[in-house]
Amino acid sequence: MQTSPEYDVVAVGGGAAGLSGALALGRARRTVLVVDAGEPRNAAAGHVHNYLGREGTPPAELLEVGRAEVAAYGVQVRRGRVTTAMRSATGFGLALDDGTTVHARRLLVTTGLTDVLPEIAGLAERFGNDVLHCPYCHGWEVRDRAIGIVAGNAFALHGAGLWRQWSDDVTLFLNDRLALSPEDAERLAARGVAVVEGRVTEVVVEDDRLVGVRLESGEVVRREAVVAAPQFVANSDLLASLGLEPVAVEMGGVRFGYAVPSDPGGATTVPGVWLAGNVTDLRAQVISAAAGGLNAGAMINMDLIEEETAAAVATYRRKSA
Ligand SMILES: Cc1cc2nc3c(=O)[nH]c(=O)nc-3n(C[C@H](O)[C@H](O)[C@H](O)COP(=O)(O)OP(=O)(O)OC[C@H]3O[C@@H](n4cnc5c(N)ncnc54)[C@H](O)[C@@H]3O)c2cc1C
């Protein structure tokens, strides 16, 4: 017999996507629980940029405001990690890492993604500070600085052209990962992007300040910021237990990560399970993750209304027979 609480919807993950979905559902008078492990992807960044109306807010502050907003509509937010999800008679049973279980008629999974960084000494420690991946998140802050793009694959060519928009001092480190065609070399030269051959072995930091990158030859090339493209890998362990697996995502023929597919409303191939944010959309920024959450929340509400209407019609027919 089920003794643990049942919610209309449990959102697994309380970042921008999960909280935004919860806001829509709370305002739709649904019972909602958000379970959040408290490790949003951008935690290392000082500020959230390109979030209209809240430009430059620290990430933790934005989420704190979001939690207060959903709480005003009766949404419960719990710190914790959902470890397993299983189908139950009425929806899904979820086990949390504190040993408790909860039930949900519908699931909104917004667990985000993991940035898998290249294995270069000193690089991971500076990620989000002066090791960067996204010009829209950090480009303005390093405008006119000496920027180094460390190639991981052919995507770095695109990166070099992009970051050049923010600085005219951009160096592309080929890092033994990229071979330039004569046309590539010409395009880079035309834009004034310097090219350095050789493998990058270390991000060099002095007095807690990034000063450059070390090459295999031992030479240190001075730079003030380093750009490295991670592989974006959806946090999808929980979804695997429900039969949903990530698939490779490519841009311009180059793989840049793995995401779990969903339709434009966030629905998956598993009835009752919706996705939003980076777990399904690797490109989502905070504002678009929030938009995805709202969208999925509205779709979930519609699905619940359909179920409730079908049940009401069955009762109505029995009574009228
Ligand atoms: C360094 C850096 C800087 C960035 N700067 C910007 C910026 O300036 N502007 C911008 O728009 N975007 C920025 N981004 C991108 C931004 O982080 C993402 O767009 C955004 O976090 C996506 O929101 P989300 O809700 O999908 O995932 P997240 O914010 O990552 O939230 C997912 C949440 O789910 C939780 N979770 C995961 N698994 C479980 C589980 N099993 N049970 C319970 N909880 C779980 C996590 O702990 C986390 O709290 C930046 C990213 C990085 C890496």
Coordinates of C-alpha atoms and ligand atoms in Angstrom, one line a residue:
M1 CA 0.0 0.0 0.0
Q2 CA 1.3 3.5 -0.9
T3 CA 1.9 5.5 2.2
S4 CA 4.3 8.2 0.9
P5 CA 2.8 11.5 -0.4
E6 CA 1.6 11.8 -3.9
Y7 CA 1.9 14.9 -6.0
D8 CA 0.4 15.8 -9.3
V9 CA 3.9 16.6 -10.5
V10 CA 7.4 16.1 -9.2
A11 CA 10.1 18.2 -10.8
V12 CA 13.5 16.5 -10.5
G13 CA 16.0 19.3 -10.5
G14 CA 15.4 22.8 -9.2
G15 CA 17.4 25.0 -11.6
A16 CA 15.8 27.5 -14.0
A17 CA 14.0 24.8 -15.9
G18 CA 12.6 22.9 -12.9
L19 CA 11.5 26.0 -11.0
S20 CA 9.9 27.6 -14.0
G21 CA 7.9 24.5 -14.7
A22 CA 6.9 24.4 -11.1
L23 CA 5.8 28.0 -11.2
A24 CA 3.5 27.3 -14.1
L25 CA 2.1 24.2 -12.4
G26 CA 1.7 25.8 -9.0
R27 CA -0.2 28.7 -10.6
A28 CA -2.4 26.0 -12.3
R29 CA -3.3 24.8 -8.9
R30 CA -1.4 21.6 -9.1
T31 CA 0.3 19.9 -6.2
V32 CA 4.0 20.1 -7.0
L33 CA 7.2 19.0 -5.4
V34 CA 10.6 20.1 -6.6
V35 CA 13.5 17.9 -5.5
D36 CA 16.9 19.6 -6.1
A37 CA 20.4 18.4 -5.4
G38 CA 21.6 22.0 -5.4
E39 CA 24.4 21.8 -8.0
P40 CA 23.3 24.0 -10.9
R41 CA 25.7 24.0 -13.9
N42 CA 26.6 27.7 -13.7
A43 CA 27.3 27.6 -9.9
A44 CA 31.0 28.6 -10.5
A45 CA 30.0 31.7 -12.5
G46 CA 29.8 35.1 -10.8
H47 CA 26.7 36.3 -12.6
V48 CA 24.0 35.2 -15.0
H49 CA 24.1 37.2 -18.2
N50 CA 21.5 37.6 -21.0
Y51 CA 18.6 37.0 -18.6
L52 CA 16.3 39.9 -19.4
G53 CA 15.0 41.8 -16.4
R54 CA 17.7 40.2 -14.1
E55 CA 20.9 40.8 -16.1
G56 CA 24.0 40.2 -14.0
T57 CA 22.3 38.5 -11.0
P58 CA 24.4 35.9 -9.2
P59 CA 23.2 32.4 -10.1
A60 CA 22.4 31.5 -6.5
E61 CA 20.4 34.7 -6.0
L62 CA 18.3 34.0 -9.1
L63 CA 17.4 30.6 -7.9
E64 CA 16.6 31.8 -4.4
V65 CA 14.2 34.3 -5.9
G66 CA 12.7 31.5 -8.0
R67 CA 12.2 29.2 -4.9
A68 CA 10.4 32.0 -3.1
E69 CA 8.2 32.7 -6.1
V70 CA 7.1 29.0 -6.4
A71 CA 6.6 28.7 -2.7
A72 CA 4.0 31.5 -2.9
Y73 CA 1.9 29.2 -5.0
G74 CA 2.2 26.2 -2.6
V75 CA 5.0 24.4 -4.4
Q76 CA 7.2 22.5 -2.0
V77 CA 11.0 22.5 -2.6
R78 CA 13.2 19.9 -1.1
R79 CA 17.0 19.6 -1.1
G80 CA 17.9 16.1 -2.1
R81 CA 18.7 13.8 -5.0
V82 CA 16.3 11.4 -6.6
T83 CA 18.1 8.2 -7.0
T84 CA 15.6 5.9 -8.8
A85 CA 12.3 6.3 -10.5
M86 CA 9.9 3.5 -11.1
R87 CA 6.4 3.2 -12.6
S88 CA 3.7 2.8 -10.0
A89 CA -0.1 2.1 -10.3
T90 CA -0.8 5.9 -10.5
G91 CA 2.3 7.2 -12.1
F92 CA 5.8 7.1 -10.7
G93 CA 7.5 6.2 -7.4
L94 CA 10.7 8.1 -6.7
A95 CA 13.3 7.2 -4.1
L96 CA 15.3 10.0 -2.6
D97 CA 18.8 9.8 -1.2
D98 CA 17.5 10.5 2.3
G99 CA 15.7 7.1 2.2
T100 CA 12.2 8.6 1.7
T101 CA 9.9 7.9 -1.3
V102 CA 7.4 10.2 -3.0
H103 CA 4.8 9.5 -5.8
A104 CA 4.0 11.6 -8.8
R105 CA 1.3 11.4 -11.4
R106 CA 3.7 13.1 -13.8
L107 CA 7.4 13.7 -13.9
L108 CA 9.2 16.8 -15.1
V109 CA 12.9 15.9 -15.3
T110 CA 15.2 19.0 -15.4
T111 CA 18.5 17.5 -14.2
G112 CA 20.7 19.6 -16.5
L113 CA 24.0 18.5 -18.0
T114 CA 27.6 17.9 -17.1
D115 CA 30.4 19.8 -18.8
V116 CA 33.0 17.2 -19.6
L117 CA 36.2 19.3 -19.9
P118 CA 39.4 18.4 -21.8
E119 CA 42.0 16.8 -19.6
I120 CA 44.6 19.6 -19.3
A121 CA 46.3 20.3 -16.0
G122 CA 44.8 23.3 -14.2
L123 CA 41.9 23.8 -16.6
A124 CA 39.0 22.4 -14.7
E125 CA 39.9 24.4 -11.6
R126 CA 39.5 27.7 -13.5
F127 CA 36.3 26.7 -15.4
G128 CA 33.7 29.5 -15.1
N129 CA 36.3 32.0 -13.9
D130 CA 38.9 32.6 -16.6
V131 CA 38.5 29.3 -18.5
L132 CA 35.4 29.9 -20.5
H133 CA 33.2 28.1 -23.0
C134 CA 30.4 30.5 -23.9
P135 CA 30.9 34.0 -25.4
Y136 CA 27.4 35.0 -24.6
C137 CA 28.0 34.1 -20.9
H138 CA 31.4 35.7 -20.5
G139 CA 32.5 37.5 -23.8
W140 CA 31.7 41.0 -22.5
E141 CA 33.7 40.4 -19.3
V142 CA 36.8 39.5 -21.3
R143 CA 36.4 42.0 -24.1
D144 CA 39.7 43.3 -25.5
R145 CA 41.7 40.8 -23.5
A146 CA 44.2 38.3 -24.7
I147 CA 42.1 35.2 -25.4
G148 CA 43.4 31.7 -26.2
I149 CA 41.2 29.1 -27.8
V150 CA 42.3 25.6 -27.1
A151 CA 41.1 23.3 -29.8
G152 CA 39.4 20.0 -28.8
N153 CA 38.0 19.4 -32.3
A154 CA 37.0 21.2 -35.5
F155 CA 34.5 23.3 -33.4
A156 CA 37.4 25.4 -32.3
L157 CA 37.5 27.0 -35.8
H158 CA 34.0 28.3 -35.2
G159 CA 35.0 29.3 -31.7
A160 CA 38.0 31.4 -32.9
G161 CA 35.8 33.3 -35.3
L162 CA 33.2 33.9 -32.7
W163 CA 35.4 35.1 -29.8
R164 CA 37.1 37.4 -32.3
Q165 CA 33.9 39.5 -32.0
W166 CA 34.9 40.4 -28.4
S167 CA 38.6 40.9 -28.8
D168 CA 41.1 41.5 -31.6
D169 CA 43.8 39.5 -29.6
V170 CA 42.7 35.9 -30.2
T171 CA 45.1 33.0 -30.5
L172 CA 44.0 29.5 -31.7
F173 CA 46.0 26.7 -30.1
L174 CA 45.7 23.7 -32.5
N175 CA 46.6 21.3 -29.6
D176 CA 47.3 18.4 -31.9
R177 CA 43.5 18.2 -32.4
L178 CA 43.0 20.3 -35.4
A179 CA 44.6 20.5 -38.9
L180 CA 43.9 23.6 -40.9
S181 CA 43.0 23.6 -44.6
P182 CA 44.6 26.5 -46.6
E183 CA 41.1 28.0 -46.6
D184 CA 40.8 27.8 -42.8
A185 CA 44.3 29.4 -42.4
E186 CA 43.3 32.2 -44.8
R187 CA 40.1 32.9 -43.0
L188 CA 41.9 33.1 -39.6
A189 CA 44.6 35.3 -41.0
A190 CA 42.1 37.6 -42.5
R191 CA 40.5 38.1 -39.2
G192 CA 43.8 38.5 -37.4
V193 CA 43.6 35.3 -35.4
A194 CA 47.1 34.0 -34.5
V195 CA 47.6 30.2 -34.8
V196 CA 50.0 28.2 -32.5
E197 CA 50.9 24.6 -33.1
G198 CA 51.6 21.9 -30.5
R199 CA 49.8 20.2 -27.7
V200 CA 48.7 22.3 -24.7
T201 CA 49.7 20.6 -21.5
E202 CA 48.7 23.1 -18.8
V203 CA 46.8 26.2 -17.9
V204 CA 49.3 28.3 -16.0
V205 CA 48.1 30.2 -13.0
E206 CA 50.2 32.6 -10.8
D207 CA 48.9 34.3 -7.7
D208 CA 45.4 33.0 -8.5
R209 CA 45.5 34.6 -11.9
L210 CA 45.6 32.8 -15.2
V211 CA 48.7 33.9 -17.1
G212 CA 48.7 31.6 -20.1
V213 CA 49.0 28.1 -21.4
R214 CA 52.0 25.8 -21.5
L215 CA 52.8 23.9 -24.6
E216 CA 54.4 20.5 -24.7
S217 CA 57.7 22.2 -25.7
G218 CA 57.6 24.0 -22.3
E219 CA 57.0 27.4 -23.8
V220 CA 54.3 29.4 -22.0
V221 CA 52.2 31.6 -24.2
R222 CA 50.7 34.4 -22.2
R223 CA 46.9 34.8 -22.3
E224 CA 44.4 36.4 -19.9
A225 CA 41.5 34.0 -20.6
V226 CA 41.3 30.5 -22.1
V227 CA 38.4 29.1 -24.1
A228 CA 37.8 25.3 -24.1
A229 CA 34.8 23.6 -25.4
P230 CA 33.4 20.9 -23.1
Q231 CA 31.4 17.9 -24.3
F232 CA 27.9 18.6 -23.0
V233 CA 26.5 15.4 -21.4
A234 CA 22.9 15.2 -20.2
N235 CA 22.5 14.1 -16.5
S236 CA 20.3 11.2 -17.5
D237 CA 21.0 8.3 -15.1
L238 CA 17.6 8.6 -13.7
L239 CA 15.9 8.5 -17.1
A240 CA 17.8 5.3 -18.0
S241 CA 15.8 3.5 -15.4
L242 CA 12.6 4.7 -17.2
G243 CA 13.9 3.6 -20.6
L244 CA 15.1 6.9 -21.9
E245 CA 18.7 7.1 -23.2
P246 CA 20.7 10.1 -24.4
V247 CA 21.6 10.4 -28.1
A248 CA 24.6 12.2 -29.7
V249 CA 24.0 15.8 -30.8
E250 CA 26.0 17.3 -33.7
M251 CA 26.4 20.8 -35.1
G252 CA 28.0 21.2 -38.5
G253 CA 29.0 17.6 -38.5
V254 CA 30.9 17.9 -35.2
R255 CA 29.6 16.0 -32.1
F256 CA 29.2 18.4 -29.1
G257 CA 27.4 16.2 -26.6
Y258 CA 24.6 13.9 -25.6
A259 CA 21.0 14.9 -24.8
V260 CA 17.8 13.0 -24.2
P261 CA 15.3 13.7 -26.9
S262 CA 11.9 15.3 -26.3
D263 CA 9.3 16.9 -28.5
P264 CA 8.8 20.7 -28.7
G265 CA 6.6 20.6 -25.6
G266 CA 9.1 18.5 -23.6
A267 CA 7.2 15.2 -23.9
T268 CA 9.3 12.0 -24.2
T269 CA 8.5 8.6 -25.7
V270 CA 7.6 7.5 -22.1
P271 CA 4.1 8.5 -21.2
G272 CA 4.0 10.8 -18.2
V273 CA 7.7 11.9 -18.4
W274 CA 8.5 15.4 -19.6
L275 CA 11.9 17.1 -19.9
A276 CA 13.1 20.7 -20.0
G277 CA 16.4 22.6 -19.9
N278 CA 19.9 21.3 -20.6
V279 CA 19.0 17.6 -20.1
T280 CA 17.2 17.8 -23.4
D281 CA 18.5 21.0 -25.0
L282 CA 22.3 21.3 -24.8
R283 CA 22.2 24.8 -26.1
A284 CA 19.7 26.2 -23.6
Q285 CA 20.8 29.2 -21.7
V286 CA 19.2 30.1 -18.3
I287 CA 16.3 32.1 -19.9
S288 CA 15.6 29.4 -22.5
A289 CA 15.8 26.6 -19.9
A290 CA 13.2 28.6 -17.9
A291 CA 11.1 28.9 -21.1
G292 CA 11.4 25.2 -21.6
G293 CA 10.2 24.5 -18.1
L294 CA 7.2 26.8 -18.5
N295 CA 6.3 25.1 -21.8
A296 CA 6.6 21.6 -20.3
G297 CA 4.6 22.6 -17.2
A298 CA 1.8 23.8 -19.4
M299 CA 1.8 20.6 -21.4
I300 CA 1.8 18.5 -18.2
N301 CA -1.2 20.4 -16.9
M302 CA -3.0 19.8 -20.2
D303 CA -2.3 16.1 -20.0
L304 CA -3.6 15.9 -16.4
I305 CA -6.7 17.7 -17.5
E306 CA -7.3 15.1 -20.2
E307 CA -6.9 12.3 -17.7
E308 CA -9.2 14.0 -15.2
T309 CA -11.8 14.7 -18.0
A310 CA -11.8 11.1 -19.1
A311 CA -12.3 9.9 -15.6
A312 CA -15.1 12.5 -15.1
V313 CA -16.8 11.4 -18.3
A314 CA -16.7 7.7 -17.2
T315 CA -18.3 8.6 -13.9
Y316 CA -20.9 10.8 -15.6
R317 CA -21.9 8.0 -18.0
R318 CA -22.2 5.5 -15.1
K319 CA -24.5 7.9 -13.2
S320 CA -26.6 8.8 -16.3
A321 CA -27.0 5.2 -17.4
Ligands
LIG1 C1 30.4 28.5 -16.1 C2 29.1 28.6 -16.8 C3 28.6 29.9 -16.9 C4 27.3 30.1 -17.5 N1 26.8 31.4 -17.6 C5 25.6 31.6 -18.1 C6 25.1 32.9 -18.3 O1 25.8 33.9 -17.9 N2 23.9 33.0 -18.8 C7 23.1 32.0 -19.2 O2 22.0 32.2 -19.7 N3 23.6 30.7 -19.1 C8 24.8 30.5 -18.5 N4 25.3 29.2 -18.4 C9 24.4 28.1 -18.8 C10 23.4 27.7 -17.7 O3 24.2 27.2 -16.6 C11 22.4 26.7 -18.1 O4 21.7 27.3 -19.2 C12 21.3 26.5 -17.0 O5 21.9 26.1 -15.8 C13 20.4 25.4 -17.5 O6 19.4 25.2 -16.5 P1 18.8 23.8 -16.1 O7 17.7 24.1 -15.2 O8 18.5 23.0 -17.3 O9 20.0 23.0 -15.4 P2 20.8 23.4 -14.0 O10 20.8 24.8 -13.8 O11 22.1 22.7 -14.1 O12 19.9 22.7 -12.9 C14 19.8 21.3 -12.7 C15 19.6 21.0 -11.3 O13 19.2 19.6 -11.2 C16 19.8 19.1 -10.0 N5 19.9 17.6 -10.2 C17 20.6 16.9 -11.1 N6 20.3 15.5 -10.9 C18 19.4 15.5 -9.9 C19 18.7 14.4 -9.2 N7 18.9 13.1 -9.6 N8 17.9 14.7 -8.2 C20 17.6 16.0 -7.8 N9 18.2 17.0 -8.4 C21 19.1 16.8 -9.4 C22 21.2 19.7 -10.1 O14 21.9 19.6 -8.8 C23 20.8 21.2 -10.4 O15 20.5 21.9 -9.3 C24 26.5 29.0 -17.9 C25 27.1 27.7 -17.8 C26 28.3 27.5 -17.2 C27 28.9 26.1 -17.1

